[in-house]
Every structure is written in C-alpha cells, then in structure tokens.
C-alpha cells in the first residue's frame, strides 16, 4: 500500500511539491494567530492578568512603564482599575451603581430635585410657609428612603482595601491627563464607593451607639465629626462636579447645588464648632450626672447612665 | 500540460453571452448513464459491468461511512453534555443506519437498468434478440420518461401556483418571501420539465 | 531544484512569534460579513475550488456546472451560545433593557452566537439561495475592574444568485450576485460609556443594503491529481452606505487545489485560497488552507488559517443531512488560556 502511494507521489512530482508547500503553510499558519493590538501589548497583557485574578502582576507591569505613559488616559485608567480590582471592585458591583445612578436621576427628575425647593417655599403667610416646610420635609424623607435603598447597592470596601481605592482616585485626578467621558464616569463611580465608606466610618460610626457604654465611648467627638463633615462635603462636591462633566446639560443646576452644599457645610462646620464649645462649658458647669453627659451622652447613649 | 491553453479559442460573442444568461434559467437533468436507442447489447453490457463496479464501490462506501456515523454518533452522544450536540449525534446514528441500508441496496440491487441487464443475462437469448429487447426497453423507458416529465411538470406547476397563492395571503414578510422562493423554484422546475 | 523550492516555502511561512496571549479573542469561523455553511466553515473558507459542497451553494459560481443533481433544500445552522440569541435580537431591534445589557456584558467574558437558516436551490447552470434569517454576534469583555467591551451583532437577510457556463471541458465561468439587507452594531467601548450622554447611541444599530456582482472562473490546469485554479472578483457592487469596518474591500480572490489519488476510495481535496474574510485582514490572514475527504455519505472537512483551526464531519443521506463542526482559536503548541472554542451544528432537509 505504501509502495503504491510512493509510486503515485513520485510520478506526480509537481503535485507532490504543491502538497509539501501546503503542509508547510499549515504549520506556519497554525502557529501564528491574529494579533491586532501589538502596539498596546502591555495594556492588553495587564487586562488579561486582571481577568485571571493576577492583579499584583498587572500593577507591577503597568507601574514599570507608568512614567513613559503618564499622560495616556487609557494607561492611567487601566492602572487605576487594577488598584480598584485589588480593592474588590468588579463588573457586578459596577452595574449595581450604574443602575442606582440611573434611578437617582429618575428620582431627581420626578421630585423636581429631591432637595430642591419650589419657588413659593418662602412666600405667603406663616401658615403657608409652615405647610411648605412640612411638605418639603416629607418629600426629603420619602426620597431619602429611596436614597438609602440605593446606597445599599453600592459595594462596601473593607477597611484594609480602602488604600487601593484612594490610590485609584488619586491616579484619576491627575490634571495633566485629558480624561475621556468614560474615565470621568469611572472616577465618579469610585468616588461614590469611597464616599459610602467615608460616610459610614467617619460620620455614622460617630453617631452610633457604642457596644459598651462608658464615659469615653458615649462622648461625641465633635471635632472629628466636624472634620468628617468637611471631608464628606468635599467628596460630595467632587462627585457633583464630575457629574456635571458627564451631564453638561445639567451643569448649571449642579453647580448651584454644589455652591449651596458648600455653604451649608461651612455653616454646619461652624455650628459644630460652637456646639463643641458649648458642650465643653456645660460639662464643666453642670454637676448633675445627666446634664454632665454632654451632647454625646444624649446622641450616642440615649441619655442612659453608664 | 495546460489543457485549456492548447487550442486557440475565439472569445464568446455577445449572442453567446445572451444564450448563456438564458441558459442560466434552465437546468439539465442528472448525469445518469443513458445509452442511445441504437446501441448494441455488447455496448450496453460493458456499460452495465462498469455500473456494477461503481455501485459496488459506492455501496461499500455508504456502508462504511454509515457505520462510522453510527459508532461516532453513539460515542459522541455519550461524551457530549450539550443537548444540541446530543441531538445532532442522535441524528448521525439514524443517518448511519439509513446509509448502511442505502449502501447495501446500491451494492446488491442498483438501478432499473442494472436489474434489466441481470434479468437478460440470465436468459438464453441470442445476442440479436438481446439487442432487440434492449431497443424495445429503451423505447419504452423513453416513453415512460416523457410521461414522467409531463407529470412532474404538472406537479411542480401546481406546487408553484399553490406557493404563490399562499405567499400572497401571508402577512409575515419572511414566510412570504420563502413561499415566493419555493414557488419560483418549482416554476423553474416546471419549465425545465416542459422541454 | 525542488529542494530549494521547499526551503523557500518553509522560510517564507516559518512560524510567526506566538502572540496568542496578546491576540484579540476572535471566533475562528464566524465573521460579520460572511454567511457560509458548516462544510465551508470546516474548510476554513478555502472553497473556491470545491466542486462538491454538500450543504451550500459553491463559493465559486463557475463550479455549478460540476453539480450532479439539482435539489431544493433547507439548511439551518446554529452555534453554541444559543442562549444569547434572544438578547442579540433585542439589541438589534432596539428593544433591549438594562437587564439585557447586564446579561450581555456583565455576566460573561466571551459571548458568541451564529445562527442562520437558508433555502437553497441548486442546478447545473443556475442556483439561488434565500436567507430569511442570519444572526451573528460576538463580544469579548476585558478587564473586569473597568470593562472594555469589543462587540458586534449583525443581522442579514437576502438572496444569493449564481449562474455558470462551461466554455470548454475544463474551463468554466460564473457570476454571482448577492442582494442583502444588513443591520449591525459594531463597537468598542468601555462599559462606563453607556452611562454617559455620548454613549447613549453606542448600541444603536445601523442599517444598509448592498447588491454585488461577482464574476469568476475555474480551470482544470493539470490532469494528474486534478490541479485546479480559480479566481473571483468579490465584493464589487452597489452599497447604500459603505462601512469600512465591516465590509471587506473589493478584491481579486484566488485559489488553487489538488485532488490527489492517494486513497483507493473517496475523494480527497486539498485547497489553498487567498481571500479576505474581514475588513481588517492582513496578507497572512488572507491565506486559508482546507482539506476535505468525501466518502459515501460522509464528508470530513478541516481547515487552518490565522483565525483558527476547524474540523467537522457532515453526513447526507437521501433527504436528510446533518453535520457538526469544532473550531478553536488556540494555535498549535499554545498553552495560553485566552482562546475561544465554538461548536456548530447544522441540519438540512431536501424538499
């Protein structure tokens, strides 16, 4: 059988030559595959490493050439996303926030801006103004319950991973880079995630009842609260300004909100400073154990003894 | 040796192009071996022996390939977990059995001409008589083929008319176009069988 | 002399640096602008010289004259990933919701689907195909921390008409015309782009239609082992809109094949084609090598090109036919994890 085949091959040499050429071509083409992105090989490799949960290797690869690509937005956002990935940010967590942001927008549109007042808020007699304020309060409460529901969809970052989120946001705040709309959206999402972390640890924690009541644990650290308020306020302003960049048609409205927020935070900070002062004075004046608990005693521990 | 470059050919004229386009609308029946009316028994016998050999090869091919389909389909169905793949493998097994049957039929029985040849071969007729019977057989075959073509022409024509009518009543665009397509194809077949 | 020829060929086509880990994960045999049957996919589209294609019109209309029997049949093909078909259809019909977007881009890294049904009429000088439905979709998502999506979805409907004429015993000419309505989305974007005003229309499909006229010829040039050469001028015609990212340019395609009589039974065909399958194919990408072996009711096909490797088997007996095809983008000796595997299944019924 083999002899017959060999005889046929040698009798048709030209055709056999063609056969061998085709065979060589087989090996050649099989061993080469399409590579349409060689010019972005580092980026592609880094993205594959992230997908394969080899985030540290991805960060190392990108950091090696970060100076050469310091103004390349794609490079910077990929490095930022690698850090975010290290903090546990995934597609599933992002889609929840995108849902939330769309719903937030709808709530805002439906309520005429959840925290926005109508034109006759300050008009009319006392009865009318009271009615307006009650109506505004109920609107805020209703919207707030929706907001808190939405806030729950925002992923929570563990304490030990927050540093990566902060690093990620810092990378995305480089003014030398011309950021694209998608990059600003990503930065906004990271800022929302970090805001939630800050709000719960720096603000809410201060107001929550301690696990064990004592004079120290029931004390409200107004100074820390004041600092936290300023920091959260700044974060909110950053969030609003990024939102304005993404939705320029709402820019003016958002800028107004931003200014209003900035003013309110400043006022709040001042009020907190005053409250701190009054608190200290009252603690030294009143000897009554209940009255000497100070504000913290009432806010955190419900006025109970410890 | 380049076959087509040996002879000098004149390029086709415009008339030939027009004929080519017209011919595109018609098909020619299959390439069955059909010797002409005046052939001798010897020629017919040589043709039939060749046909038997071809049937033998083809029949064995279908039997072997059918067996491979049956075995391969069985193995594939056991290995595969995807329902779609399993379904295709089951179909392979069914087709494998059909292929074995078809192969056996082709190998052992063959077509009508072969049946006629084997029948005449077993007889003790003289060669002249065999040629005469062959001539009559061919005549009768051609008459039957004419009748067959006529019946096919009517059948395809009716199918075409029915599909065109159904298409005109159909509201769904895709189904309408499919019915027009089937109608058109059957109309083409009807025209083909009318020649 | 022939030794030096082989050496030149080996040097010319020596293995390119294996860059599969950097390659874009494409599907090996599904392309936006190509609608071909299972057997042709198995051949890696190296079909310009294939005279016997059991489940489709010949790639080269000039080869119609080699058809042995006229037929009218229905063929339906589907690939794995069929669960994504509804989602792709919703996107193309602009009836998708946020849940559809999430399901498409958030849950799976690679998504693929090809599904089409066609009515085929074939005869010696004329053939026609009606494609009522042809849907293809492919997406790859990279970087799960800030998803980078590369996506296409295409829906085609239309006709393909072929005519052939034998000039001599060994030289035939043919003409093919494709009349197609196409709806497609082809985008590369970040998932966060969908939340921006500019990104709202990213997934809006574009529609256009085209009519092509593609002449071809085929010549049997060398009788031992039936060496055949074919050429076709493809993609020439009228386009209502021309999208360079999806429509390959007009080009002259060529192919050469041999039918070595090495085995006593069956017919073995080895073919090499030079043609574009996408608008981005480089010169090396245009080379496609296919091998087919027909034996009884069975036809086996295999093919290799830079897009991937394919291998399939097709059975046809009387009025029923069925086939299965495996394809992969994983190259030989490649141990990277980044490759796509696709299984296609096709059933047919001769009416």
PDB file of C-alpha atoms in Angstrom, chain B:
ATOM      1  CA  UNK B   1       0.473  20.267 -19.730  1.00  0.00           C
ATOM      2  CA  UNK B   2      -2.104  23.022 -19.676  1.00  0.00           C
ATOM      3  CA  UNK B   3      -5.225  21.538 -21.143  1.00  0.00           C
ATOM      4  CA  UNK B   4      -7.200  24.680 -21.862  1.00  0.00           C
ATOM      5  CA  UNK B   5      -4.335  26.624 -23.440  1.00  0.00           C
ATOM      6  CA  UNK B   6      -3.601  24.008 -26.131  1.00  0.00           C
ATOM      7  CA  UNK B   7      -6.329  25.085 -28.532  1.00  0.00           C
ATOM      8  CA  UNK B   8      -6.945  28.575 -29.829  1.00  0.00           C
ATOM      9  CA  UNK B   9     -10.425  29.633 -28.781  1.00  0.00           C
ATOM     10  CA  UNK B  10     -12.353  32.598 -30.062  1.00  0.00           C
ATOM     11  CA  UNK B  11     -13.826  34.700 -27.252  1.00  0.00           C
ATOM     12  CA  UNK B  12     -17.589  34.242 -26.869  1.00  0.00           C
ATOM     13  CA  UNK B  13     -19.717  36.676 -28.887  1.00  0.00           C
ATOM     14  CA  UNK B  14     -22.450  38.813 -27.400  1.00  0.00           C
ATOM     15  CA  UNK B  15     -25.019  36.344 -28.720  1.00  0.00           C
ATOM     16  CA  UNK B  16     -23.303  33.590 -26.817  1.00  0.00           C
ATOM     17  CA  UNK B  17     -23.467  35.720 -23.638  1.00  0.00           C
ATOM     18  CA  UNK B  18     -27.200  36.227 -24.134  1.00  0.00           C
ATOM     19  CA  UNK B  19     -27.685  32.498 -24.663  1.00  0.00           C
ATOM     20  CA  UNK B  20     -25.576  31.881 -21.538  1.00  0.00           C
ATOM     21  CA  UNK B  21     -27.839  34.124 -19.477  1.00  0.00           C
ATOM     22  CA  UNK B  22     -30.952  32.442 -20.858  1.00  0.00           C
ATOM     23  CA  UNK B  23     -29.469  29.029 -20.223  1.00  0.00           C
ATOM     24  CA  UNK B  24     -28.930  30.046 -16.614  1.00  0.00           C
ATOM     25  CA  UNK B  25     -32.679  29.811 -16.142  1.00  0.00           C
ATOM     26  CA  UNK B  26     -32.781  26.163 -17.084  1.00  0.00           C
ATOM     27  CA  UNK B  27     -31.230  23.086 -15.609  1.00  0.00           C
ATOM     28  CA  UNK B  28     -30.222  19.878 -17.188  1.00  0.00           C
ATOM     29  CA  UNK B  29     -31.256  16.531 -15.632  1.00  0.00           C
ATOM     30  CA  UNK B  30     -28.824  14.255 -13.881  1.00  0.00           C
ATOM     31  CA  UNK B  31     -25.814  12.629 -15.455  1.00  0.00           C
ATOM     32  CA  UNK B  32     -27.247   9.148 -15.420  1.00  0.00           C
ATOM     33  CA  UNK B  33     -25.663   6.817 -17.965  1.00  0.00           C
ATOM     34  CA  UNK B  34     -28.267   6.631 -20.680  1.00  0.00           C
ATOM     35  CA  UNK B  35     -27.073   4.927 -23.796  1.00  0.00           C
ATOM     36  CA  UNK B  36     -28.860   5.907 -27.019  1.00  0.00           C
ATOM     37  CA  UNK B  37     -31.573   3.899 -28.763  1.00  0.00           C
ATOM     38  CA  UNK B  38     -29.404   2.189 -31.369  1.00  0.00           C
ATOM     39  CA  UNK B  39     -26.723   0.817 -29.044  1.00  0.00           C
ATOM     40  CA  UNK B  40     -25.849  -2.858 -29.217  1.00  0.00           C
ATOM     41  CA  UNK B  41     -26.155  -5.339 -26.434  1.00  0.00           C
ATOM     42  CA  UNK B  42     -22.366  -5.561 -26.115  1.00  0.00           C
ATOM     43  CA  UNK B  43     -22.020  -1.838 -25.561  1.00  0.00           C
ATOM     44  CA  UNK B  44     -24.826  -1.946 -23.034  1.00  0.00           C
ATOM     45  CA  UNK B  45     -23.248  -4.918 -21.271  1.00  0.00           C
ATOM     46  CA  UNK B  46     -19.892  -3.124 -20.971  1.00  0.00           C
ATOM     47  CA  UNK B  47     -21.667  -0.083 -19.577  1.00  0.00           C
ATOM     48  CA  UNK B  48     -23.569  -2.164 -17.044  1.00  0.00           C
ATOM     49  CA  UNK B  49     -20.473  -4.010 -15.864  1.00  0.00           C
ATOM     50  CA  UNK B  50     -18.857  -0.636 -15.263  1.00  0.00           C
ATOM     51  CA  UNK B  51     -22.006   0.498 -13.462  1.00  0.00           C
ATOM     52  CA  UNK B  52     -21.916  -2.624 -11.272  1.00  0.00           C
ATOM     53  CA  UNK B  53     -18.358  -1.863 -10.311  1.00  0.00           C
ATOM     54  CA  UNK B  54     -19.272   1.737  -9.482  1.00  0.00           C
ATOM     55  CA  UNK B  55     -22.287   0.547  -7.497  1.00  0.00           C
ATOM     56  CA  UNK B  56     -20.070  -1.869  -5.614  1.00  0.00           C
ATOM     57  CA  UNK B  57     -17.609   0.877  -4.653  1.00  0.00           C
ATOM     58  CA  UNK B  58     -20.321   3.364  -3.837  1.00  0.00           C
ATOM     59  CA  UNK B  59     -22.336   0.827  -1.869  1.00  0.00           C
ATOM     60  CA  UNK B  60     -19.360  -0.204   0.267  1.00  0.00           C
ATOM     61  CA  UNK B  61     -18.522   3.493   0.779  1.00  0.00           C
ATOM     62  CA  UNK B  62     -22.001   4.178   2.076  1.00  0.00           C
ATOM     63  CA  UNK B  63     -21.906   1.109   4.333  1.00  0.00           C
ATOM     64  CA  UNK B  64     -18.546   2.061   5.844  1.00  0.00           C
ATOM     65  CA  UNK B  65     -19.405   5.730   6.247  1.00  0.00           C
ATOM     66  CA  UNK B  66     -22.788   4.774   7.692  1.00  0.00           C
ATOM     67  CA  UNK B  67     -21.088   2.504  10.223  1.00  0.00           C
ATOM     68  CA  UNK B  68     -18.740   5.322  11.181  1.00  0.00           C
ATOM     69  CA  UNK B  69     -21.729   7.626  11.611  1.00  0.00           C
ATOM     70  CA  UNK B  70     -23.465   5.058  13.802  1.00  0.00           C
ATOM     71  CA  UNK B  71     -20.443   4.384  16.002  1.00  0.00           C
ATOM     72  CA  UNK B  72     -19.261   8.008  16.049  1.00  0.00           C
ATOM     73  CA  UNK B  73     -22.741   9.234  16.851  1.00  0.00           C
ATOM     74  CA  UNK B  74     -23.043   6.785  19.723  1.00  0.00           C
ATOM     75  CA  UNK B  75     -19.683   7.734  21.188  1.00  0.00           C
ATOM     76  CA  UNK B  76     -20.310  11.452  20.698  1.00  0.00           C
ATOM     77  CA  UNK B  77     -23.716  11.260  22.346  1.00  0.00           C
ATOM     78  CA  UNK B  78     -22.223   9.621  25.419  1.00  0.00           C
ATOM     79  CA  UNK B  79     -19.369  12.108  25.672  1.00  0.00           C
ATOM     80  CA  UNK B  80     -21.297  15.280  24.972  1.00  0.00           C
ATOM     81  CA  UNK B  81     -23.327  17.117  27.594  1.00  0.00           C
ATOM     82  CA  UNK B  82     -24.848  19.847  25.427  1.00  0.00           C
ATOM     83  CA  UNK B  83     -28.437  18.962  24.398  1.00  0.00           C
ATOM     84  CA  UNK B  84     -27.994  20.416  20.899  1.00  0.00           C
ATOM     85  CA  UNK B  85     -24.877  18.327  20.272  1.00  0.00           C
ATOM     86  CA  UNK B  86     -26.609  15.242  21.665  1.00  0.00           C
ATOM     87  CA  UNK B  87     -29.472  15.817  19.261  1.00  0.00           C
ATOM     88  CA  UNK B  88     -27.135  16.053  16.289  1.00  0.00           C
ATOM     89  CA  UNK B  89     -25.315  12.891  17.356  1.00  0.00           C
ATOM     90  CA  UNK B  90     -28.649  11.050  17.567  1.00  0.00           C
ATOM     91  CA  UNK B  91     -29.383  12.231  14.048  1.00  0.00           C
ATOM     92  CA  UNK B  92     -25.965  10.916  12.981  1.00  0.00           C
ATOM     93  CA  UNK B  93     -26.873   7.477  14.289  1.00  0.00           C
ATOM     94  CA  UNK B  94     -30.191   7.497  12.424  1.00  0.00           C
ATOM     95  CA  UNK B  95     -28.477   8.592   9.251  1.00  0.00           C
ATOM     96  CA  UNK B  96     -25.800   5.965   9.787  1.00  0.00           C
ATOM     97  CA  UNK B  97     -28.357   3.189   9.731  1.00  0.00           C
ATOM     98  CA  UNK B  98     -30.071   4.723   6.681  1.00  0.00           C
ATOM     99  CA  UNK B  99     -26.701   4.982   4.972  1.00  0.00           C
ATOM    100  CA  UNK B 100     -25.902   1.307   5.632  1.00  0.00           C
ATOM    101  CA  UNK B 101     -29.254   0.334   4.169  1.00  0.00           C
ATOM    102  CA  UNK B 102     -28.793   2.579   1.154  1.00  0.00           C
ATOM    103  CA  UNK B 103     -25.279   1.251   0.619  1.00  0.00           C
ATOM    104  CA  UNK B 104     -26.464  -2.334   0.733  1.00  0.00           C
ATOM    105  CA  UNK B 105     -29.234  -1.511  -1.738  1.00  0.00           C
ATOM    106  CA  UNK B 106     -26.843   0.204  -4.137  1.00  0.00           C
ATOM    107  CA  UNK B 107     -24.341  -2.634  -3.929  1.00  0.00           C
ATOM    108  CA  UNK B 108     -26.728  -5.541  -4.308  1.00  0.00           C
ATOM    109  CA  UNK B 109     -29.636  -4.141  -6.305  1.00  0.00           C
ATOM    110  CA  UNK B 110     -28.670  -0.947  -8.135  1.00  0.00           C
ATOM    111  CA  UNK B 111     -30.925   0.900 -10.583  1.00  0.00           C
ATOM    112  CA  UNK B 112     -33.532  -0.205 -13.120  1.00  0.00           C
ATOM    113  CA  UNK B 113     -31.071  -0.594 -15.983  1.00  0.00           C
ATOM    114  CA  UNK B 114     -28.957  -2.939 -13.936  1.00  0.00           C
ATOM    115  CA  UNK B 115     -31.998  -5.002 -12.960  1.00  0.00           C
ATOM    116  CA  UNK B 116     -32.925  -5.308 -16.645  1.00  0.00           C
ATOM    117  CA  UNK B 117     -29.353  -6.279 -17.559  1.00  0.00           C
ATOM    118  CA  UNK B 118     -29.146  -9.001 -14.920  1.00  0.00           C
ATOM    119  CA  UNK B 119     -32.503 -10.369 -15.997  1.00  0.00           C
ATOM    120  CA  UNK B 120     -31.488 -10.597 -19.700  1.00  0.00           C
ATOM    121  CA  UNK B 121     -28.086 -12.009 -18.732  1.00  0.00           C
ATOM    122  CA  UNK B 122     -29.693 -14.975 -17.030  1.00  0.00           C
ATOM    123  CA  UNK B 123     -31.761 -15.789 -20.149  1.00  0.00           C
ATOM    124  CA  UNK B 124     -30.583 -17.963 -23.070  1.00  0.00           C
ATOM    125  CA  UNK B 125     -31.474 -15.468 -25.757  1.00  0.00           C
ATOM    126  CA  UNK B 126     -29.282 -14.950 -28.800  1.00  0.00           C
ATOM    127  CA  UNK B 127     -27.285 -11.682 -28.960  1.00  0.00           C
ATOM    128  CA  UNK B 128     -29.528 -10.334 -31.732  1.00  0.00           C
ATOM    129  CA  UNK B 129     -32.623 -10.977 -29.633  1.00  0.00           C
ATOM    130  CA  UNK B 130     -30.957  -9.326 -26.688  1.00  0.00           C
ATOM    131  CA  UNK B 131     -30.239  -6.223 -28.773  1.00  0.00           C
ATOM    132  CA  UNK B 132     -33.849  -6.184 -29.997  1.00  0.00           C
ATOM    133  CA  UNK B 133     -35.183  -6.431 -26.421  1.00  0.00           C
ATOM    134  CA  UNK B 134     -32.760  -3.694 -25.400  1.00  0.00           C
ATOM    135  CA  UNK B 135     -34.088  -1.463 -28.179  1.00  0.00           C
ATOM    136  CA  UNK B 136     -37.684  -2.034 -27.057  1.00  0.00           C
ATOM    137  CA  UNK B 137     -36.655  -1.466 -23.444  1.00  0.00           C
ATOM    138  CA  UNK B 138     -35.041   1.832 -24.363  1.00  0.00           C
ATOM    139  CA  UNK B 139     -38.072   2.925 -26.334  1.00  0.00           C
ATOM    140  CA  UNK B 140     -40.421   2.082 -23.513  1.00  0.00           C
ATOM    141  CA  UNK B 141     -38.070   3.774 -20.988  1.00  0.00           C
ATOM    142  CA  UNK B 142     -38.071   6.950 -23.051  1.00  0.00           C
ATOM    143  CA  UNK B 143     -41.854   6.914 -23.300  1.00  0.00           C
ATOM    144  CA  UNK B 144     -42.096   6.450 -19.551  1.00  0.00           C
ATOM    145  CA  UNK B 145     -39.620   9.254 -19.007  1.00  0.00           C
ATOM    146  CA  UNK B 146     -41.700  11.519 -21.230  1.00  0.00           C
ATOM    147  CA  UNK B 147     -44.806  10.711 -19.214  1.00  0.00           C
ATOM    148  CA  UNK B 148     -42.794  11.171 -16.014  1.00  0.00           C
ATOM    149  CA  UNK B 149     -41.593  14.576 -17.171  1.00  0.00           C
ATOM    150  CA  UNK B 150     -45.118  15.585 -18.052  1.00  0.00           C
ATOM    151  CA  UNK B 151     -46.431  14.512 -14.650  1.00  0.00           C
ATOM    152  CA  UNK B 152     -43.524  16.261 -12.916  1.00  0.00           C
ATOM    153  CA  UNK B 153     -44.189  19.393 -14.958  1.00  0.00           C
ATOM    154  CA  UNK B 154     -47.836  19.439 -13.833  1.00  0.00           C
ATOM    155  CA  UNK B 155     -46.916  18.634 -10.236  1.00  0.00           C
ATOM    156  CA  UNK B 156     -44.256  21.317  -9.990  1.00  0.00           C
ATOM    157  CA  UNK B 157     -46.559  23.772 -11.719  1.00  0.00           C
ATOM    158  CA  UNK B 158     -49.325  23.140  -9.210  1.00  0.00           C
ATOM    159  CA  UNK B 159     -46.900  23.361  -6.265  1.00  0.00           C
ATOM    160  CA  UNK B 160     -45.624  26.614  -7.672  1.00  0.00           C
ATOM    161  CA  UNK B 161     -49.151  28.021  -8.046  1.00  0.00           C
ATOM    162  CA  UNK B 162     -50.092  26.950  -4.526  1.00  0.00           C
ATOM    163  CA  UNK B 163     -46.982  28.539  -3.028  1.00  0.00           C
ATOM    164  CA  UNK B 164     -47.520  31.773  -4.923  1.00  0.00           C
ATOM    165  CA  UNK B 165     -51.107  31.909  -3.751  1.00  0.00           C
ATOM    166  CA  UNK B 166     -50.132  31.162  -0.120  1.00  0.00           C
ATOM    167  CA  UNK B 167     -47.455  33.837  -0.314  1.00  0.00           C
ATOM    168  CA  UNK B 168     -49.976  36.391  -1.480  1.00  0.00           C
ATOM    169  CA  UNK B 169     -52.145  35.610   1.551  1.00  0.00           C
ATOM    170  CA  UNK B 170     -49.264  35.636   4.038  1.00  0.00           C
ATOM    171  CA  UNK B 171     -48.666  38.617   6.297  1.00  0.00           C
ATOM    172  CA  UNK B 172     -45.233  37.694   7.689  1.00  0.00           C
ATOM    173  CA  UNK B 173     -42.529  39.022   5.353  1.00  0.00           C
ATOM    174  CA  UNK B 174     -40.006  36.228   5.873  1.00  0.00           C
ATOM    175  CA  UNK B 175     -42.535  33.455   5.330  1.00  0.00           C
ATOM    176  CA  UNK B 176     -43.993  35.313   2.332  1.00  0.00           C
ATOM    177  CA  UNK B 177     -40.573  35.576   0.684  1.00  0.00           C
ATOM    178  CA  UNK B 178     -39.801  31.923   1.487  1.00  0.00           C
ATOM    179  CA  UNK B 179     -43.055  30.839  -0.151  1.00  0.00           C
ATOM    180  CA  UNK B 180     -42.349  33.002  -3.203  1.00  0.00           C
ATOM    181  CA  UNK B 181     -38.878  31.440  -3.353  1.00  0.00           C
ATOM    182  CA  UNK B 182     -40.256  27.897  -3.223  1.00  0.00           C
ATOM    183  CA  UNK B 183     -42.910  28.860  -5.771  1.00  0.00           C
ATOM    184  CA  UNK B 184     -40.284  30.352  -8.066  1.00  0.00           C
ATOM    185  CA  UNK B 185     -38.061  27.321  -7.831  1.00  0.00           C
ATOM    186  CA  UNK B 186     -40.931  24.987  -8.611  1.00  0.00           C
ATOM    187  CA  UNK B 187     -41.904  27.185 -11.558  1.00  0.00           C
ATOM    188  CA  UNK B 188     -38.352  26.841 -12.828  1.00  0.00           C
ATOM    189  CA  UNK B 189     -38.555  23.069 -12.424  1.00  0.00           C
ATOM    190  CA  UNK B 190     -41.924  23.077 -14.229  1.00  0.00           C
ATOM    191  CA  UNK B 191     -40.393  24.975 -17.174  1.00  0.00           C
ATOM    192  CA  UNK B 192     -37.413  22.590 -17.185  1.00  0.00           C
ATOM    193  CA  UNK B 193     -39.617  19.527 -17.368  1.00  0.00           C
ATOM    194  CA  UNK B 194     -41.649  21.027 -20.193  1.00  0.00           C
ATOM    195  CA  UNK B 195     -38.655  20.678 -22.566  1.00  0.00           C
TER     196      UNK B 195
END
